[in-house]
PDB file of C-alpha atoms in Angstrom:
ATOM      1  CA  UNK A 206      15.009  -5.202 -52.449  1.00 65.00           C
ATOM      2  CA  UNK A 207      14.465  -8.836 -51.548  1.00 82.00           C
ATOM      3  CA  UNK A 208      16.058  -8.459 -48.177  1.00 95.00           C
ATOM      4  CA  UNK A 209      18.655 -10.858 -46.736  1.00 97.00           C
ATOM      5  CA  UNK A 210      18.342 -14.240 -48.409  1.00 97.00           C
ATOM      6  CA  UNK A 211      19.291 -17.443 -46.604  1.00 98.00           C
ATOM      7  CA  UNK A 212      19.355 -20.978 -47.949  1.00 97.00           C
ATOM      8  CA  UNK A 213      18.352 -23.615 -47.220  1.00 98.00           C
ATOM      9  CA  UNK A 214      15.419 -22.653 -44.927  1.00 97.00           C
ATOM     10  CA  UNK A 215      15.389 -26.066 -43.297  1.00 97.00           C
ATOM     11  CA  UNK A 216      18.236 -28.665 -43.053  1.00 97.00           C
ATOM     12  CA  UNK A 217      18.078 -32.034 -41.562  1.00 98.00           C
ATOM     13  CA  UNK A 218      21.338 -34.010 -41.449  1.00 97.00           C
ATOM     14  CA  UNK A 219      22.967 -36.826 -39.558  1.00 97.00           C
ATOM     15  CA  UNK A 220      25.707 -36.403 -37.064  1.00 97.00           C
ATOM     16  CA  UNK A 221      29.131 -36.236 -38.655  1.00 97.00           C
ATOM     17  CA  UNK A 222      27.948 -34.795 -41.983  1.00 98.00           C
ATOM     18  CA  UNK A 223      29.116 -31.488 -43.337  1.00 97.00           C
ATOM     19  CA  UNK A 224      26.566 -28.646 -43.391  1.00 98.00           C
ATOM     20  CA  UNK A 225      26.815 -25.452 -45.409  1.00 98.00           C
ATOM     21  CA  UNK A 226      24.531 -22.512 -44.783  1.00 98.00           C
ATOM     22  CA  UNK A 227      24.348 -19.692 -47.290  1.00 98.00           C
ATOM     23  CA  UNK A 228      23.532 -16.038 -47.112  1.00 98.00           C
ATOM     24  CA  UNK A 229      23.115 -13.231 -49.610  1.00 98.00           C
ATOM     25  CA  UNK A 230      23.172  -9.797 -47.801  1.00 97.00           C
ATOM     26  CA  UNK A 231      21.261  -6.750 -48.996  1.00 96.00           C
ATOM     27  CA  UNK A 232      23.069  -5.077 -51.857  1.00 95.00           C
ATOM     28  CA  UNK A 233      25.160  -2.144 -50.687  1.00 92.00           C
ATOM     29  CA  UNK A 234      25.509  -3.350 -47.148  1.00 91.00           C
ATOM     30  CA  UNK A 235      29.094  -3.535 -45.922  1.00 89.00           C
ATOM     31  CA  UNK A 236      28.684  -5.683 -42.745  1.00 90.00           C
ATOM     32  CA  UNK A 237      27.405  -9.208 -42.449  1.00 93.00           C
ATOM     33  CA  UNK A 238      26.659 -11.173 -39.281  1.00 94.00           C
ATOM     34  CA  UNK A 239      25.979 -14.785 -38.515  1.00 96.00           C
ATOM     35  CA  UNK A 240      23.955 -15.604 -35.370  1.00 95.00           C
ATOM     36  CA  UNK A 241      22.702 -18.775 -33.770  1.00 96.00           C
ATOM     37  CA  UNK A 242      19.533 -19.066 -31.733  1.00 96.00           C
ATOM     38  CA  UNK A 243      18.502 -21.832 -29.322  1.00 95.00           C
ATOM     39  CA  UNK A 244      16.015 -21.918 -26.438  1.00 91.00           C
ATOM     40  CA  UNK A 245      18.846 -22.581 -23.978  1.00 91.00           C
ATOM     41  CA  UNK A 246      21.365 -19.925 -25.126  1.00 90.00           C
ATOM     42  CA  UNK A 247      19.188 -17.395 -26.848  1.00 90.00           C
ATOM     43  CA  UNK A 248      20.527 -15.344 -29.759  1.00 92.00           C
ATOM     44  CA  UNK A 249      24.383 -15.547 -30.048  1.00 91.00           C
ATOM     45  CA  UNK A 250      26.634 -13.731 -32.408  1.00 91.00           C
ATOM     46  CA  UNK A 251      29.010 -16.177 -34.075  1.00 95.00           C
ATOM     47  CA  UNK A 252      31.014 -13.938 -36.401  1.00 94.00           C
ATOM     48  CA  UNK A 253      30.817 -10.756 -38.360  1.00 90.00           C
ATOM     49  CA  UNK A 254      32.458  -9.359 -41.470  1.00 92.00           C
ATOM     50  CA  UNK A 255      33.067  -5.817 -42.666  1.00 89.00           C
ATOM     51  CA  UNK A 256      33.883  -5.270 -46.298  1.00 90.00           C
ATOM     52  CA  UNK A 257      34.284  -8.992 -46.677  1.00 93.00           C
ATOM     53  CA  UNK A 258      36.932  -9.243 -43.867  1.00 93.00           C
ATOM     54  CA  UNK A 259      36.227 -11.190 -40.700  1.00 93.00           C
ATOM     55  CA  UNK A 260      36.268  -8.704 -37.867  1.00 89.00           C
ATOM     56  CA  UNK A 261      35.328 -10.670 -34.818  1.00 88.00           C
ATOM     57  CA  UNK A 262      34.964 -14.463 -34.726  1.00 92.00           C
ATOM     58  CA  UNK A 263      35.104 -14.839 -30.886  1.00 90.00           C
ATOM     59  CA  UNK A 264      31.610 -16.281 -30.904  1.00 91.00           C
ATOM     60  CA  UNK A 265      32.440 -19.236 -33.130  1.00 94.00           C
ATOM     61  CA  UNK A 266      31.984 -22.206 -30.842  1.00 88.00           C
ATOM     62  CA  UNK A 267      34.907 -24.355 -32.014  1.00 86.00           C
ATOM     63  CA  UNK A 268      37.029 -25.334 -34.896  1.00 91.00           C
ATOM     64  CA  UNK A 269      34.184 -27.332 -36.507  1.00 96.00           C
ATOM     65  CA  UNK A 270      32.649 -24.019 -37.479  1.00 97.00           C
ATOM     66  CA  UNK A 271      34.010 -21.822 -40.260  1.00 97.00           C
ATOM     67  CA  UNK A 272      32.732 -18.828 -42.166  1.00 97.00           C
ATOM     68  CA  UNK A 273      33.726 -17.207 -45.393  1.00 97.00           C
ATOM     69  CA  UNK A 274      32.757 -14.192 -47.400  1.00 97.00           C
ATOM     70  CA  UNK A 275      34.431 -14.479 -50.816  1.00 96.00           C
ATOM     71  CA  UNK A 276      32.567 -11.346 -52.108  1.00 95.00           C
ATOM     72  CA  UNK A 277      30.176  -8.622 -51.074  1.00 94.00           C
ATOM     73  CA  UNK A 278      27.135 -10.614 -52.068  1.00 96.00           C
ATOM     74  CA  UNK A 279      27.725 -14.002 -50.557  1.00 96.00           C
ATOM     75  CA  UNK A 280      28.709 -15.695 -47.348  1.00 98.00           C
ATOM     76  CA  UNK A 281      28.754 -19.309 -45.995  1.00 98.00           C
ATOM     77  CA  UNK A 282      28.835 -20.773 -42.611  1.00 98.00           C
ATOM     78  CA  UNK A 283      30.088 -24.367 -42.591  1.00 98.00           C
ATOM     79  CA  UNK A 284      29.928 -27.021 -39.904  1.00 97.00           C
ATOM     80  CA  UNK A 285      32.105 -30.005 -40.271  1.00 97.00           C
ATOM     81  CA  UNK A 286      31.510 -32.427 -38.719  1.00 96.00           C
ATOM     82  CA  UNK A 287      28.045 -31.590 -37.382  1.00 97.00           C
ATOM     83  CA  UNK A 288      26.819 -32.698 -34.010  1.00 97.00           C
ATOM     84  CA  UNK A 289      23.319 -32.848 -32.473  1.00 97.00           C
ATOM     85  CA  UNK A 290      24.217 -29.876 -30.180  1.00 96.00           C
ATOM     86  CA  UNK A 291      24.552 -27.757 -33.348  1.00 97.00           C
ATOM     87  CA  UNK A 292      20.795 -28.011 -33.848  1.00 98.00           C
ATOM     88  CA  UNK A 293      19.490 -24.389 -33.862  1.00 98.00           C
ATOM     89  CA  UNK A 294      18.198 -21.619 -36.058  1.00 98.00           C
ATOM     90  CA  UNK A 295      21.023 -19.820 -37.785  1.00 98.00           C
ATOM     91  CA  UNK A 296      20.372 -16.223 -38.831  1.00 97.00           C
ATOM     92  CA  UNK A 297      22.359 -14.068 -41.222  1.00 97.00           C
ATOM     93  CA  UNK A 298      22.077 -10.305 -40.984  1.00 94.00           C
ATOM     94  CA  UNK A 299      23.523  -7.418 -42.843  1.00 93.00           C
ATOM     95  CA  UNK A 300      23.841  -3.651 -42.221  1.00 90.00           C
ATOM     96  CA  UNK A 301      25.305  -0.604 -43.928  1.00 86.00           C
ATOM     97  CA  UNK A 302      28.340  -1.012 -41.699  1.00 72.00           C
ATOM     98  CA  UNK A 303      28.923   2.668 -40.997  1.00 65.00           C
ATOM     99  CA  UNK A 304      31.762   3.174 -38.601  1.00 57.00           C
ATOM    100  CA  UNK A 305      29.861   4.654 -35.693  1.00 56.00           C
ATOM    101  CA  UNK A 306      26.514   4.043 -34.042  1.00 57.00           C
ATOM    102  CA  UNK A 307      25.082   1.775 -36.768  1.00 65.00           C
ATOM    103  CA  UNK A 308      23.062  -0.942 -35.166  1.00 73.00           C
ATOM    104  CA  UNK A 309      20.234  -1.316 -37.685  1.00 85.00           C
ATOM    105  CA  UNK A 310      20.788  -4.838 -38.882  1.00 90.00           C
ATOM    106  CA  UNK A 311      18.503  -6.569 -41.266  1.00 93.00           C
ATOM    107  CA  UNK A 312      17.962 -10.231 -40.520  1.00 95.00           C
ATOM    108  CA  UNK A 313      17.176 -13.020 -42.954  1.00 97.00           C
ATOM    109  CA  UNK A 314      14.469 -15.634 -42.291  1.00 96.00           C
ATOM    110  CA  UNK A 315      16.932 -18.065 -40.769  1.00 97.00           C
ATOM    111  CA  UNK A 316      17.886 -21.664 -41.426  1.00 98.00           C
ATOM    112  CA  UNK A 317      16.514 -24.231 -39.074  1.00 98.00           C
ATOM    113  CA  UNK A 318      19.161 -26.915 -38.646  1.00 98.00           C
ATOM    114  CA  UNK A 319      18.433 -30.260 -37.127  1.00 98.00           C
ATOM    115  CA  UNK A 320      21.273 -32.712 -36.586  1.00 98.00           C
ATOM    116  CA  UNK A 321      20.117 -36.205 -35.708  1.00 97.00           C
TER     117      UNK A 321
ATOM    118  CA  UNK B  37      29.891  -4.314 -23.948  1.00 55.00           C
ATOM    119  CA  UNK B  38      27.403  -3.074 -21.342  1.00 60.00           C
ATOM    120  CA  UNK B  39      25.132  -5.711 -19.929  1.00 82.00           C
ATOM    121  CA  UNK B  40      21.332  -5.044 -19.952  1.00 90.00           C
ATOM    122  CA  UNK B  41      18.583  -6.157 -17.613  1.00 92.00           C
ATOM    123  CA  UNK B  42      14.947  -6.214 -18.644  1.00 95.00           C
ATOM    124  CA  UNK B  43      11.805  -8.064 -17.447  1.00 96.00           C
ATOM    125  CA  UNK B  44      11.458 -11.523 -18.722  1.00 95.00           C
ATOM    126  CA  UNK B  45       7.810 -11.118 -19.601  1.00 97.00           C
ATOM    127  CA  UNK B  46       4.944  -8.610 -19.652  1.00 97.00           C
ATOM    128  CA  UNK B  47       1.209  -8.822 -20.345  1.00 97.00           C
ATOM    129  CA  UNK B  48      -0.995  -6.149 -21.816  1.00 97.00           C
ATOM    130  CA  UNK B  49      -4.309  -5.612 -23.540  1.00 97.00           C
ATOM    131  CA  UNK B  50      -5.142  -4.254 -26.889  1.00 97.00           C
ATOM    132  CA  UNK B  51      -5.223  -0.512 -27.050  1.00 96.00           C
ATOM    133  CA  UNK B  52      -3.002   0.022 -24.026  1.00 97.00           C
ATOM    134  CA  UNK B  53       0.340   1.782 -23.982  1.00 97.00           C
ATOM    135  CA  UNK B  54       3.211  -0.561 -23.053  1.00 98.00           C
ATOM    136  CA  UNK B  55       6.413   0.578 -21.458  1.00 98.00           C
ATOM    137  CA  UNK B  56       9.360  -1.757 -21.264  1.00 97.00           C
ATOM    138  CA  UNK B  57      12.280  -0.595 -19.135  1.00 96.00           C
ATOM    139  CA  UNK B  58      15.822  -1.719 -19.576  1.00 95.00           C
ATOM    140  CA  UNK B  59      18.640  -1.235 -17.094  1.00 94.00           C
ATOM    141  CA  UNK B  60      22.177  -0.708 -18.311  1.00 91.00           C
ATOM    142  CA  UNK B  61      24.115   0.636 -15.300  1.00 91.00           C
ATOM    143  CA  UNK B  62      27.524   0.221 -16.909  1.00 88.00           C
ATOM    144  CA  UNK B  63      26.747   2.023 -20.101  1.00 89.00           C
ATOM    145  CA  UNK B  64      29.833   3.822 -21.488  1.00 85.00           C
ATOM    146  CA  UNK B  65      30.092   7.212 -23.125  1.00 86.00           C
ATOM    147  CA  UNK B  66      30.230   5.839 -26.666  1.00 81.00           C
ATOM    148  CA  UNK B  67      27.412   3.378 -26.193  1.00 85.00           C
ATOM    149  CA  UNK B  68      24.123   3.623 -28.103  1.00 88.00           C
ATOM    150  CA  UNK B  69      20.849   2.012 -27.006  1.00 91.00           C
ATOM    151  CA  UNK B  70      18.994  -0.079 -29.554  1.00 91.00           C
ATOM    152  CA  UNK B  71      15.763  -2.068 -29.417  1.00 94.00           C
ATOM    153  CA  UNK B  72      14.785  -5.050 -31.526  1.00 95.00           C
ATOM    154  CA  UNK B  73      11.534  -6.992 -31.943  1.00 97.00           C
ATOM    155  CA  UNK B  74      11.331 -10.627 -32.754  1.00 97.00           C
ATOM    156  CA  UNK B  75       8.236 -12.540 -33.824  1.00 96.00           C
ATOM    157  CA  UNK B  76       8.140 -16.406 -33.592  1.00 91.00           C
ATOM    158  CA  UNK B  77      10.003 -18.033 -36.444  1.00 89.00           C
ATOM    159  CA  UNK B  78      11.383 -14.825 -37.751  1.00 94.00           C
ATOM    160  CA  UNK B  79      14.660 -12.948 -37.351  1.00 95.00           C
ATOM    161  CA  UNK B  80      14.840  -9.848 -35.100  1.00 95.00           C
ATOM    162  CA  UNK B  81      13.699  -6.561 -36.551  1.00 95.00           C
ATOM    163  CA  UNK B  82      15.217  -3.160 -35.677  1.00 93.00           C
ATOM    164  CA  UNK B  83      12.731  -0.871 -33.873  1.00 95.00           C
ATOM    165  CA  UNK B  84      14.547   2.182 -32.617  1.00 94.00           C
ATOM    166  CA  UNK B  85      17.908   3.535 -31.498  1.00 91.00           C
ATOM    167  CA  UNK B  86      18.949   6.436 -29.318  1.00 91.00           C
ATOM    168  CA  UNK B  87      21.825   7.998 -27.411  1.00 91.00           C
ATOM    169  CA  UNK B  88      20.013  10.388 -25.036  1.00 90.00           C
ATOM    170  CA  UNK B  89      16.754  12.174 -24.319  1.00 88.00           C
ATOM    171  CA  UNK B  90      13.881  11.062 -26.471  1.00 95.00           C
ATOM    172  CA  UNK B  91      13.619   9.418 -29.902  1.00 94.00           C
ATOM    173  CA  UNK B  92      10.360   8.778 -31.726  1.00 95.00           C
ATOM    174  CA  UNK B  93       9.495   7.089 -34.942  1.00 94.00           C
ATOM    175  CA  UNK B  94       6.406   5.654 -36.540  1.00 93.00           C
ATOM    176  CA  UNK B  95       6.589   2.485 -34.393  1.00 91.00           C
ATOM    177  CA  UNK B  96       7.800   3.531 -30.959  1.00 96.00           C
ATOM    178  CA  UNK B  97       9.339   6.061 -28.641  1.00 97.00           C
ATOM    179  CA  UNK B  98      12.541   5.606 -26.701  1.00 97.00           C
ATOM    180  CA  UNK B  99      13.052   7.577 -23.472  1.00 97.00           C
ATOM    181  CA  UNK B 100      16.574   7.857 -22.070  1.00 96.00           C
ATOM    182  CA  UNK B 101      17.194   9.798 -18.818  1.00 96.00           C
ATOM    183  CA  UNK B 102      20.168  12.088 -18.395  1.00 95.00           C
ATOM    184  CA  UNK B 103      22.312   9.508 -16.595  1.00 95.00           C
ATOM    185  CA  UNK B 104      21.608   6.992 -19.409  1.00 94.00           C
ATOM    186  CA  UNK B 105      21.623   4.036 -16.921  1.00 94.00           C
ATOM    187  CA  UNK B 106      18.200   2.937 -18.132  1.00 95.00           C
ATOM    188  CA  UNK B 107      15.943   3.403 -21.095  1.00 96.00           C
ATOM    189  CA  UNK B 108      12.173   2.808 -21.728  1.00 97.00           C
ATOM    190  CA  UNK B 109      10.647   1.520 -24.911  1.00 97.00           C
ATOM    191  CA  UNK B 110       7.111   2.831 -25.252  1.00 98.00           C
ATOM    192  CA  UNK B 111       4.665   1.166 -27.662  1.00 97.00           C
ATOM    193  CA  UNK B 112       1.468   3.256 -28.035  1.00 94.00           C
ATOM    194  CA  UNK B 113      -1.905   1.480 -28.344  1.00 93.00           C
ATOM    195  CA  UNK B 114      -0.639  -2.113 -28.810  1.00 96.00           C
ATOM    196  CA  UNK B 115      -2.443  -4.610 -30.872  1.00 96.00           C
ATOM    197  CA  UNK B 116      -2.352  -8.461 -30.905  1.00 97.00           C
ATOM    198  CA  UNK B 117       0.258  -8.295 -33.536  1.00 95.00           C
ATOM    199  CA  UNK B 118       2.631  -6.590 -31.162  1.00 96.00           C
ATOM    200  CA  UNK B 119       2.981  -9.888 -29.267  1.00 97.00           C
ATOM    201  CA  UNK B 120       6.695 -10.600 -29.647  1.00 97.00           C
ATOM    202  CA  UNK B 121      10.061 -10.658 -27.827  1.00 97.00           C
ATOM    203  CA  UNK B 122      11.653  -7.243 -27.378  1.00 97.00           C
ATOM    204  CA  UNK B 123      15.401  -6.948 -26.898  1.00 95.00           C
ATOM    205  CA  UNK B 124      17.339  -4.043 -25.448  1.00 93.00           C
ATOM    206  CA  UNK B 125      20.912  -3.753 -26.591  1.00 89.00           C
ATOM    207  CA  UNK B 126      23.780  -1.462 -25.750  1.00 86.00           C
ATOM    208  CA  UNK B 127      26.805  -1.267 -27.981  1.00 77.00           C
ATOM    209  CA  UNK B 128      29.818   0.901 -28.609  1.00 66.00           C
ATOM    210  CA  UNK B 129      29.746   3.121 -31.605  1.00 54.00           C
ATOM    211  CA  UNK B 130      33.167   1.935 -32.711  1.00 51.00           C
ATOM    212  CA  UNK B 131      32.394  -1.794 -32.447  1.00 54.00           C
ATOM    213  CA  UNK B 132      31.339  -1.910 -36.084  1.00 58.00           C
ATOM    214  CA  UNK B 133      27.818  -2.659 -35.270  1.00 63.00           C
ATOM    215  CA  UNK B 134      28.462  -5.710 -33.020  1.00 73.00           C
ATOM    216  CA  UNK B 135      25.346  -6.556 -30.907  1.00 79.00           C
ATOM    217  CA  UNK B 136      25.004  -8.762 -27.958  1.00 80.00           C
ATOM    218  CA  UNK B 137      21.455  -9.949 -27.407  1.00 85.00           C
ATOM    219  CA  UNK B 138      20.185 -10.669 -23.915  1.00 84.00           C
ATOM    220  CA  UNK B 139      17.147 -12.700 -22.974  1.00 87.00           C
ATOM    221  CA  UNK B 140      14.622 -10.070 -24.067  1.00 94.00           C
ATOM    222  CA  UNK B 141      11.110  -9.320 -22.815  1.00 97.00           C
ATOM    223  CA  UNK B 142       8.347 -11.500 -23.975  1.00 97.00           C
ATOM    224  CA  UNK B 143       5.342  -9.239 -24.495  1.00 98.00           C
ATOM    225  CA  UNK B 144       1.928 -10.890 -24.669  1.00 98.00           C
ATOM    226  CA  UNK B 145      -0.954  -8.670 -25.864  1.00 97.00           C
ATOM    227  CA  UNK B 146      -4.437 -10.012 -25.064  1.00 96.00           C
ATOM    228  CA  UNK B 147      -7.767  -9.047 -26.577  1.00 95.00           C
TER     229      UNK B 147
END
């Protein structure tokens, strides 16, 4: 298996522009997670899905952020409009999503976002 | 979710055994203890998970005392390639796998 695939790997954009990050989870995994990592705040969970349904979006910073999972093999994280403080590495992870005690998540390589 | 406390950094030398202890005084009955490793410019990688007593795999061992208020990740005979950040996490079994990462322990292995 190719593992979790994220695209693009690097994104540089100007403030105010829309940014879309993409993720393909491991086939057969039922849960998908979006994280953001910065030096100041560490690794933060933004949102996670189970069976394509958003379960917890309490980590989404504000309305400028939205995430979708239209099917089991694809998810997007969109920022509109982007701001310099959104600059970070965004990770997507997936797991089998069993109901109990399943914390083995597989992380993608991340997307390094720079907003100027 | 239970909060964890672990050392910010540790130093070691190649070939030594490294033990990283994590405190989780408020751990609940349903909580599992999980450790992740993160190399620079990579996503975290699952190392080991346990509920009580001792768990061992090909990478590490996890020791959990009876009261479960702490846990110790043991890395046998570390090498330079074990230099990374190690995260201790505690999460409820019915949270659907939700993880809250803390600051982690930055392990530096020297020759």
